[in-house]
Amino acid sequence: MLDPRDKLILNSLISLIGLVGFIGNFLILRSLIVYKNMRIAHHVVIGGLALASILYILFEIPQTIVNFTSTRWNITDIWCNITNYMAHCSLIVVAFHLVVLSILNALILTNRPNMIISGKHALIIVVILFVVIFTAGVPFAFAYHVNKDLERCTFKPDLNDEFLLLIIITVCYFLPFGLVLITHIILHYITQRFFVDSIPEDKRKLSQLVLGLVIAYFFCQLPYHVVNIHLLYMLKDPNIQAEQFIMWNRISSYLLCLAQLSFSISPIVCAKLSKDFGDSFDEIINCTACVSSGNQRQGTLNASTPLTCSTLIGSENNV
């Protein structure tokens, strides 16, 4: 239903978004692996977010390209089940990492004297999220097949596809969005009433980082999910006009690019709103550590060595 020009544009956009998102999220993981001082609770959860984003990109981007082209790819039922299972579960993991980040941010800002959450605690939460969501999503690993008419993956004919799509959209977006929104409303009320003048600068920067990640994800995803729901109920109308459906399907395809753009924006948000991540990214992108590579390999720095990420990351409270 897409003309060749749209297919070319969409595949180019999706490929570029996937490449940028993969590299950016990989740099986040590299930062946490290389620099132990960066492994504070917020950053560890962001690392889990980056890992889930990479999994989503690896499984969803190829499937999207297959759907946007008219080439016969000879895909199989196994391909459909694995890619959709991994993509849906990864997307849910991403969304609930943002819920965890919002709750963690609220706890640290409102209960600072008694709130000691280490990177190890955050790692346990991340592992639990992955295990629970991927285990609960196992039924989706058997829910798809290749539709020979459409030449793409669809739900098996004996399943209620409308109900399943609504479940996926709710769990991937509306449920975590509601939890995040409630958390931030309560946090805003409490901080404005009791802590507005006493929040340390480092905690403010962490809060800005969390808010930036939340906005990047939920604002990019919202239009696509709204249009998808509209399309879902449009198909139930027996008097639907083909031209109208094709128009909305085209809009949905471009909004899918916007939704997937959120996985490329998140690393940029981290680089701009966190000095630690920004310096770590510069070390690779701009090679700021090239001059002092010999000193870094020995693990020592002298007074003449230029400042790099490893020297700027001084403590767990520095962001």
mmCIF file of C-alpha atoms in Angstrom:
data_model
loop_
_atom_site.group_PDB
_atom_site.id
_atom_site.type_symbol
_atom_site.label_atom_id
_atom_site.label_comp_id
_atom_site.label_asym_id
_atom_site.label_seq_id
_atom_site.Cartn_x
_atom_site.Cartn_y
_atom_site.Cartn_z
ATOM 1 C CA MET A 1 0.000 0.000 0.000
ATOM 2 C CA LEU A 2 3.062 2.250 0.010
ATOM 3 C CA ASP A 3 4.410 3.659 -3.236
ATOM 4 C CA PRO A 4 8.096 3.044 -4.155
ATOM 5 C CA ARG A 5 9.157 6.550 -3.119
ATOM 6 C CA ASP A 6 7.694 6.112 0.366
ATOM 7 C CA LYS A 7 9.356 2.711 0.698
ATOM 8 C CA LEU A 8 12.746 4.180 -0.215
ATOM 9 C CA ILE A 9 12.370 7.083 2.219
ATOM 10 C CA LEU A 10 11.091 4.896 5.054
ATOM 11 C CA ASN A 11 13.781 2.241 4.665
ATOM 12 C CA SER A 12 16.491 4.916 4.563
ATOM 13 C CA LEU A 13 15.126 6.590 7.696
ATOM 14 C CA ILE A 14 14.688 3.327 9.584
ATOM 15 C CA SER A 15 18.190 2.130 8.684
ATOM 16 C CA LEU A 16 19.774 5.422 9.769
ATOM 17 C CA ILE A 17 17.770 5.514 13.006
ATOM 18 C CA GLY A 18 18.735 1.919 13.769
ATOM 19 C CA LEU A 19 22.441 2.556 13.142
ATOM 20 C CA VAL A 20 22.548 5.701 15.283
ATOM 21 C CA GLY A 21 20.522 4.046 18.047
ATOM 22 C CA PHE A 22 22.719 0.955 18.116
ATOM 23 C CA ILE A 23 25.965 2.956 18.299
ATOM 24 C CA GLY A 24 24.620 5.397 20.895
ATOM 25 C CA ASN A 25 23.259 2.734 23.225
ATOM 26 C CA PHE A 26 26.411 0.656 22.810
ATOM 27 C CA LEU A 27 28.432 3.684 23.973
ATOM 28 C CA ILE A 28 26.250 3.876 27.098
ATOM 29 C CA LEU A 29 27.002 0.235 27.916
ATOM 30 C CA ARG A 30 30.700 0.786 27.203
ATOM 31 C CA SER A 31 30.776 3.706 29.652
ATOM 32 C CA LEU A 32 29.431 1.525 32.460
ATOM 33 C CA ILE A 33 31.767 -1.363 31.629
ATOM 34 C CA VAL A 34 34.933 0.753 31.419
ATOM 35 C CA TYR A 35 34.358 3.210 34.279
ATOM 36 C CA LYS A 36 33.441 1.702 37.644
ATOM 37 C CA ASN A 37 32.784 5.115 39.186
ATOM 38 C CA MET A 38 29.870 5.598 36.799
ATOM 39 C CA ARG A 39 27.978 2.623 38.206
ATOM 40 C CA ILE A 40 25.595 4.550 40.420
ATOM 41 C CA ALA A 41 21.975 3.424 40.599
ATOM 42 C CA HIS A 42 20.620 5.817 37.956
ATOM 43 C CA HIS A 43 23.357 4.966 35.478
ATOM 44 C CA VAL A 44 22.976 1.211 35.954
ATOM 45 C CA VAL A 45 19.249 1.452 35.188
ATOM 46 C CA ILE A 46 20.088 3.578 32.137
ATOM 47 C CA GLY A 47 22.476 0.788 31.137
ATOM 48 C CA GLY A 48 19.603 -1.701 31.321
ATOM 49 C CA LEU A 49 17.540 0.711 29.227
ATOM 50 C CA ALA A 50 20.348 0.828 26.643
ATOM 51 C CA LEU A 51 20.615 -2.973 26.518
ATOM 52 C CA ALA A 52 16.869 -3.344 25.970
ATOM 53 C CA SER A 53 17.020 -0.656 23.266
ATOM 54 C CA ILE A 54 19.791 -2.540 21.453
ATOM 55 C CA LEU A 55 17.756 -5.759 21.540
ATOM 56 C CA TYR A 56 14.740 -3.914 20.173
ATOM 57 C CA ILE A 57 16.791 -2.388 17.361
ATOM 58 C CA LEU A 58 18.375 -5.726 16.418
ATOM 59 C CA PHE A 59 15.033 -7.510 16.104
ATOM 60 C CA GLU A 60 12.537 -4.804 15.120
ATOM 61 C CA ILE A 61 14.492 -2.813 12.524
ATOM 62 C CA PRO A 62 15.059 -5.792 10.147
ATOM 63 C CA GLN A 63 11.396 -6.778 10.467
ATOM 64 C CA THR A 64 10.312 -3.206 9.729
ATOM 65 C CA ILE A 65 12.493 -3.119 6.616
ATOM 66 C CA VAL A 66 10.956 -6.419 5.477
ATOM 67 C CA ASN A 67 7.469 -4.962 5.962
ATOM 68 C CA PHE A 68 8.323 -1.764 4.068
ATOM 69 C CA THR A 69 9.603 -3.583 0.979
ATOM 70 C CA SER A 70 7.708 -5.588 -1.593
ATOM 71 C CA THR A 71 10.536 -8.086 -2.067
ATOM 72 C CA ARG A 72 9.760 -11.738 -1.326
ATOM 73 C CA TRP A 73 11.988 -12.445 1.666
ATOM 74 C CA ASN A 74 10.870 -16.054 2.218
ATOM 75 C CA ILE A 75 10.390 -15.402 5.933
ATOM 76 C CA THR A 76 9.266 -18.292 8.128
ATOM 77 C CA ASP A 77 6.995 -18.766 11.128
ATOM 78 C CA ILE A 78 10.087 -19.162 13.318
ATOM 79 C CA TRP A 79 11.365 -15.772 12.137
ATOM 80 C CA CYS A 80 7.991 -14.168 12.882
ATOM 81 C CA ASN A 81 7.728 -15.609 16.383
ATOM 82 C CA ILE A 82 11.310 -14.856 17.444
ATOM 83 C CA THR A 83 11.459 -11.303 16.080
ATOM 84 C CA ASN A 84 8.068 -10.272 17.449
ATOM 85 C CA TYR A 85 8.678 -11.907 20.826
ATOM 86 C CA MET A 86 12.066 -10.210 21.250
ATOM 87 C CA ALA A 87 10.869 -6.858 19.904
ATOM 88 C CA HIS A 88 7.714 -6.671 22.048
ATOM 89 C CA CYS A 89 9.451 -7.841 25.228
ATOM 90 C CA SER A 90 12.371 -5.455 24.678
ATOM 91 C CA LEU A 91 9.976 -2.553 24.154
ATOM 92 C CA ILE A 92 8.147 -3.382 27.393
ATOM 93 C CA VAL A 93 11.482 -3.619 29.230
ATOM 94 C CA VAL A 94 12.445 -0.180 27.897
ATOM 95 C CA ALA A 95 9.170 1.358 29.067
ATOM 96 C CA PHE A 96 9.365 -0.127 32.565
ATOM 97 C CA HIS A 97 13.005 0.919 32.939
ATOM 98 C CA LEU A 98 11.692 4.470 32.626
ATOM 99 C CA VAL A 99 9.146 3.698 35.353
ATOM 100 C CA VAL A 100 11.945 2.410 37.600
ATOM 101 C CA LEU A 101 14.068 5.484 36.821
ATOM 102 C CA SER A 102 11.176 7.794 37.729
ATOM 103 C CA ILE A 103 10.477 5.992 41.018
ATOM 104 C CA LEU A 104 14.181 5.840 41.874
ATOM 105 C CA ASN A 105 14.511 9.541 41.159
ATOM 106 C CA ALA A 106 11.510 10.331 43.368
ATOM 107 C CA LEU A 107 12.869 8.246 46.264
ATOM 108 C CA ILE A 108 16.286 9.864 46.156
ATOM 109 C CA LEU A 109 14.894 13.404 45.939
ATOM 110 C CA THR A 110 12.299 13.032 48.707
ATOM 111 C CA ASN A 111 14.073 10.713 51.157
ATOM 112 C CA ARG A 112 17.700 11.733 50.758
ATOM 113 C CA PRO A 113 19.063 11.220 54.297
ATOM 114 C CA ASN A 114 17.839 7.614 54.501
ATOM 115 C CA MET A 115 17.950 6.613 50.834
ATOM 116 C CA ILE A 116 20.974 4.480 50.026
ATOM 117 C CA ILE A 117 20.474 2.689 46.718
ATOM 118 C CA SER A 118 23.682 1.298 45.283
ATOM 119 C CA GLY A 119 24.523 0.226 41.775
ATOM 120 C CA LYS A 120 24.218 -3.414 42.880
ATOM 121 C CA HIS A 121 20.634 -2.833 44.014
ATOM 122 C CA ALA A 122 19.867 -1.239 40.653
ATOM 123 C CA LEU A 123 21.477 -4.155 38.808
ATOM 124 C CA ILE A 124 19.241 -6.599 40.687
ATOM 125 C CA ILE A 125 16.182 -4.559 39.661
ATOM 126 C CA VAL A 126 17.337 -4.535 36.028
ATOM 127 C CA VAL A 127 17.854 -8.316 35.997
ATOM 128 C CA ILE A 128 14.431 -8.883 37.588
ATOM 129 C CA LEU A 129 12.794 -6.675 34.954
ATOM 130 C CA PHE A 130 14.379 -8.608 32.109
ATOM 131 C CA VAL A 131 13.597 -12.032 33.588
ATOM 132 C CA VAL A 132 9.981 -11.275 34.548
ATOM 133 C CA ILE A 133 9.023 -9.535 31.300
ATOM 134 C CA PHE A 134 10.721 -11.998 28.959
ATOM 135 C CA THR A 135 9.211 -14.903 30.910
ATOM 136 C CA ALA A 136 5.722 -13.404 30.921
ATOM 137 C CA GLY A 137 6.005 -12.716 27.189
ATOM 138 C CA VAL A 138 6.727 -16.334 26.218
ATOM 139 C CA PRO A 139 3.181 -16.851 24.788
ATOM 140 C CA PHE A 140 4.004 -14.252 22.120
ATOM 141 C CA ALA A 141 6.770 -16.557 20.902
ATOM 142 C CA PHE A 142 4.024 -18.832 19.562
ATOM 143 C CA ALA A 143 1.414 -16.281 18.482
ATOM 144 C CA TYR A 144 2.599 -15.371 14.973
ATOM 145 C CA HIS A 145 2.727 -16.909 11.526
ATOM 146 C CA VAL A 146 3.506 -15.779 7.974
ATOM 147 C CA ASN A 147 0.457 -14.367 6.226
ATOM 148 C CA LYS A 148 0.941 -15.547 2.632
ATOM 149 C CA ASP A 149 -1.389 -12.880 1.230
ATOM 150 C CA LEU A 150 0.285 -9.940 2.985
ATOM 151 C CA GLU A 151 3.756 -11.535 2.942
ATOM 152 C CA ARG A 152 4.403 -10.406 6.490
ATOM 153 C CA CYS A 153 4.051 -11.596 10.069
ATOM 154 C CA THR A 154 0.572 -11.493 11.582
ATOM 155 C CA PHE A 155 -1.216 -13.098 14.511
ATOM 156 C CA LYS A 156 -2.409 -16.646 13.953
ATOM 157 C CA PRO A 157 -6.008 -16.754 12.651
ATOM 158 C CA ASP A 158 -7.349 -18.497 15.758
ATOM 159 C CA LEU A 159 -6.267 -15.591 17.988
ATOM 160 C CA ASN A 160 -8.142 -12.365 18.698
ATOM 161 C CA ASP A 161 -5.735 -9.936 17.025
ATOM 162 C CA GLU A 162 -7.669 -6.840 18.138
ATOM 163 C CA PHE A 163 -7.486 -7.834 21.806
ATOM 164 C CA LEU A 164 -3.802 -8.791 21.570
ATOM 165 C CA LEU A 165 -2.856 -5.522 19.856
ATOM 166 C CA LEU A 166 -4.636 -3.520 22.553
ATOM 167 C CA ILE A 167 -2.826 -5.536 25.237
ATOM 168 C CA ILE A 168 0.540 -4.860 23.569
ATOM 169 C CA ILE A 169 -0.115 -1.122 23.211
ATOM 170 C CA THR A 170 -1.348 -0.871 26.803
ATOM 171 C CA VAL A 171 1.614 -2.714 28.327
ATOM 172 C CA CYS A 172 4.213 -1.120 26.036
ATOM 173 C CA TYR A 173 2.947 2.424 26.397
ATOM 174 C CA PHE A 174 -0.164 3.460 28.289
ATOM 175 C CA LEU A 175 0.437 1.530 31.539
ATOM 176 C CA PRO A 176 4.073 2.663 31.994
ATOM 177 C CA PHE A 177 3.146 6.171 30.821
ATOM 178 C CA GLY A 178 0.435 6.366 33.482
ATOM 179 C CA LEU A 179 2.819 5.160 36.201
ATOM 180 C CA VAL A 180 5.510 7.635 35.138
ATOM 181 C CA LEU A 181 3.020 10.502 34.944
ATOM 182 C CA ILE A 182 1.615 9.784 38.422
ATOM 183 C CA THR A 183 5.136 9.496 39.862
ATOM 184 C CA HIS A 184 6.244 12.823 38.390
ATOM 185 C CA ILE A 185 3.070 14.628 39.484
ATOM 186 C CA ILE A 186 3.516 13.418 43.080
ATOM 187 C CA LEU A 187 7.238 14.216 42.954
ATOM 188 C CA HIS A 188 6.580 17.729 41.653
ATOM 189 C CA TYR A 189 4.043 18.406 44.403
ATOM 190 C CA ILE A 190 6.300 17.129 47.197
ATOM 191 C CA THR A 191 9.463 18.869 45.995
ATOM 192 C CA GLN A 192 7.680 22.187 45.438
ATOM 193 C CA ARG A 193 6.084 22.019 48.875
ATOM 194 C CA PHE A 194 8.974 20.757 50.984
ATOM 195 C CA PHE A 195 12.307 20.589 49.114
ATOM 196 C CA VAL A 196 12.280 23.304 46.470
ATOM 197 C CA ASP A 197 15.308 25.147 47.904
ATOM 198 C CA SER A 198 17.237 22.233 49.373
ATOM 199 C CA ILE A 199 17.803 19.868 46.458
ATOM 200 C CA PRO A 200 21.546 19.524 45.752
ATOM 201 C CA GLU A 201 22.785 20.440 42.284
ATOM 202 C CA ASP A 202 23.928 16.904 41.448
ATOM 203 C CA LYS A 203 20.471 15.541 42.286
ATOM 204 C CA ARG A 204 18.852 18.224 40.125
ATOM 205 C CA LYS A 205 20.999 17.151 37.186
ATOM 206 C CA LEU A 206 20.066 13.511 37.715
ATOM 207 C CA SER A 207 16.409 14.510 37.809
ATOM 208 C CA GLN A 208 16.783 16.465 34.554
ATOM 209 C CA LEU A 209 18.419 13.428 32.937
ATOM 210 C CA VAL A 210 15.538 11.155 33.966
ATOM 211 C CA LEU A 211 12.953 13.676 32.777
ATOM 212 C CA GLY A 212 14.757 14.040 29.447
ATOM 213 C CA LEU A 213 14.736 10.276 28.868
ATOM 214 C CA VAL A 214 11.059 10.038 29.814
ATOM 215 C CA ILE A 215 10.065 12.849 27.449
ATOM 216 C CA ALA A 216 12.182 11.464 24.590
ATOM 217 C CA TYR A 217 10.510 8.061 24.768
ATOM 218 C CA PHE A 218 6.873 8.810 25.533
ATOM 219 C CA PHE A 219 6.499 11.857 23.265
ATOM 220 C CA CYS A 220 8.026 10.042 20.280
ATOM 221 C CA GLN A 221 5.918 6.924 20.835
ATOM 222 C CA LEU A 222 2.545 8.589 21.494
ATOM 223 C CA PRO A 223 1.489 9.579 17.922
ATOM 224 C CA TYR A 224 2.237 6.117 16.518
ATOM 225 C CA HIS A 225 0.190 4.286 19.148
ATOM 226 C CA VAL A 226 -2.740 6.704 18.842
ATOM 227 C CA VAL A 227 -2.863 6.299 15.051
ATOM 228 C CA ASN A 228 -2.567 2.513 15.393
ATOM 229 C CA ILE A 229 -5.605 2.432 17.677
ATOM 230 C CA HIS A 230 -7.460 4.610 15.173
ATOM 231 C CA LEU A 231 -6.553 2.197 12.354
ATOM 232 C CA LEU A 232 -7.622 -0.766 14.461
ATOM 233 C CA TYR A 233 -11.135 0.588 14.900
ATOM 234 C CA MET A 234 -11.265 1.932 11.359
ATOM 235 C CA LEU A 235 -10.947 -1.644 10.074
ATOM 236 C CA LYS A 236 -14.143 -2.553 11.950
ATOM 237 C CA ASP A 237 -16.132 -0.065 9.863
ATOM 238 C CA PRO A 238 -17.802 -1.964 6.980
ATOM 239 C CA ASN A 239 -18.082 1.282 4.973
ATOM 240 C CA ILE A 240 -14.410 2.181 5.188
ATOM 241 C CA GLN A 241 -12.999 3.805 2.056
ATOM 242 C CA ALA A 242 -9.801 2.325 0.655
ATOM 243 C CA GLU A 243 -8.227 5.738 0.004
ATOM 244 C CA GLN A 244 -8.798 6.817 3.588
ATOM 245 C CA PHE A 245 -7.282 3.634 4.987
ATOM 246 C CA ILE A 246 -4.242 3.914 2.696
ATOM 247 C CA MET A 247 -3.711 7.500 3.845
ATOM 248 C CA TRP A 248 -3.787 6.562 7.541
ATOM 249 C CA ASN A 249 -1.574 3.551 6.918
ATOM 250 C CA ARG A 250 0.982 5.842 5.275
ATOM 251 C CA ILE A 251 0.819 8.213 8.238
ATOM 252 C CA SER A 252 1.301 5.274 10.602
ATOM 253 C CA SER A 253 4.396 4.155 8.677
ATOM 254 C CA TYR A 254 6.075 7.545 9.047
ATOM 255 C CA LEU A 255 5.057 7.787 12.699
ATOM 256 C CA LEU A 256 6.737 4.411 13.236
ATOM 257 C CA CYS A 257 9.993 6.123 12.228
ATOM 258 C CA LEU A 258 9.302 8.787 14.861
ATOM 259 C CA ALA A 259 8.577 6.103 17.473
ATOM 260 C CA GLN A 260 11.837 4.296 16.730
ATOM 261 C CA LEU A 261 13.684 7.612 16.757
ATOM 262 C CA SER A 262 13.253 7.591 20.541
ATOM 263 C CA PHE A 263 15.923 4.865 20.758
ATOM 264 C CA SER A 264 18.388 7.135 18.958
ATOM 265 C CA ILE A 265 17.485 10.225 20.980
ATOM 266 C CA SER A 266 18.051 8.596 24.391
ATOM 267 C CA PRO A 267 21.873 8.356 24.043
ATOM 268 C CA ILE A 268 21.952 11.990 22.877
ATOM 269 C CA VAL A 269 19.953 13.001 25.955
ATOM 270 C CA CYS A 270 22.457 11.133 28.141
ATOM 271 C CA ALA A 271 25.395 12.833 26.429
ATOM 272 C CA LYS A 272 23.888 16.310 26.797
ATOM 273 C CA LEU A 273 22.417 16.098 30.301
ATOM 274 C CA SER A 274 25.095 13.954 31.978
ATOM 275 C CA LYS A 275 28.698 15.148 32.022
ATOM 276 C CA ASP A 276 29.917 11.628 32.743
ATOM 277 C CA PHE A 277 28.230 10.117 29.695
ATOM 278 C CA GLY A 278 29.156 13.139 27.583
ATOM 279 C CA ASP A 279 32.857 12.822 28.429
ATOM 280 C CA SER A 280 32.765 9.079 27.854
ATOM 281 C CA PHE A 281 31.168 9.561 24.428
ATOM 282 C CA ASP A 282 33.747 12.221 23.524
ATOM 283 C CA GLU A 283 36.503 9.797 24.378
ATOM 284 C CA ILE A 284 35.350 7.596 21.481
ATOM 285 C CA ILE A 285 33.750 10.038 19.036
ATOM 286 C CA ASN A 286 36.312 12.860 19.308
ATOM 287 C CA CYS A 287 39.174 10.672 20.569
ATOM 288 C CA THR A 288 39.851 12.959 23.533
ATOM 289 C CA ALA A 289 41.867 10.200 25.181
ATOM 290 C CA CYS A 290 44.220 9.570 22.263
ATOM 291 C CA VAL A 291 46.940 11.870 23.581
ATOM 292 C CA SER A 292 46.982 10.254 27.010
ATOM 293 C CA SER A 293 46.366 6.658 25.944
ATOM 294 C CA GLY A 294 49.718 5.541 27.304
ATOM 295 C CA ASN A 295 48.948 6.966 30.723
ATOM 296 C CA GLN A 296 45.490 5.393 30.756
ATOM 297 C CA ARG A 297 46.830 1.946 29.941
ATOM 298 C CA GLN A 298 49.091 2.199 32.984
ATOM 299 C CA GLY A 299 46.223 3.488 35.106
ATOM 300 C CA THR A 300 48.178 6.585 36.166
ATOM 301 C CA LEU A 301 47.852 10.251 35.399
ATOM 302 C CA ASN A 302 50.328 13.056 35.905
ATOM 303 C CA ALA A 303 49.841 16.794 35.995
ATOM 304 C CA SER A 304 50.590 17.262 32.296
ATOM 305 C CA THR A 305 47.962 14.746 31.142
ATOM 306 C CA PRO A 306 44.880 16.307 29.474
ATOM 307 C CA LEU A 307 41.597 15.749 31.280
ATOM 308 C CA THR A 308 39.549 12.886 29.832
ATOM 309 C CA CYS A 309 36.497 10.978 30.902
ATOM 310 C CA SER A 310 38.444 8.820 33.341
ATOM 311 C CA THR A 311 39.679 11.872 35.220
ATOM 312 C CA LEU A 312 36.452 13.847 35.038
ATOM 313 C CA ILE A 313 34.410 11.020 36.551
ATOM 314 C CA GLY A 314 35.490 11.624 40.079
ATOM 315 C CA SER A 315 32.776 10.200 42.250
ATOM 316 C CA GLU A 316 29.418 8.494 42.159
ATOM 317 C CA ASN A 317 27.643 11.749 42.854
ATOM 318 C CA ASN A 318 29.150 13.587 39.897
ATOM 319 C CA VAL A 319 26.845 13.820 36.905
#
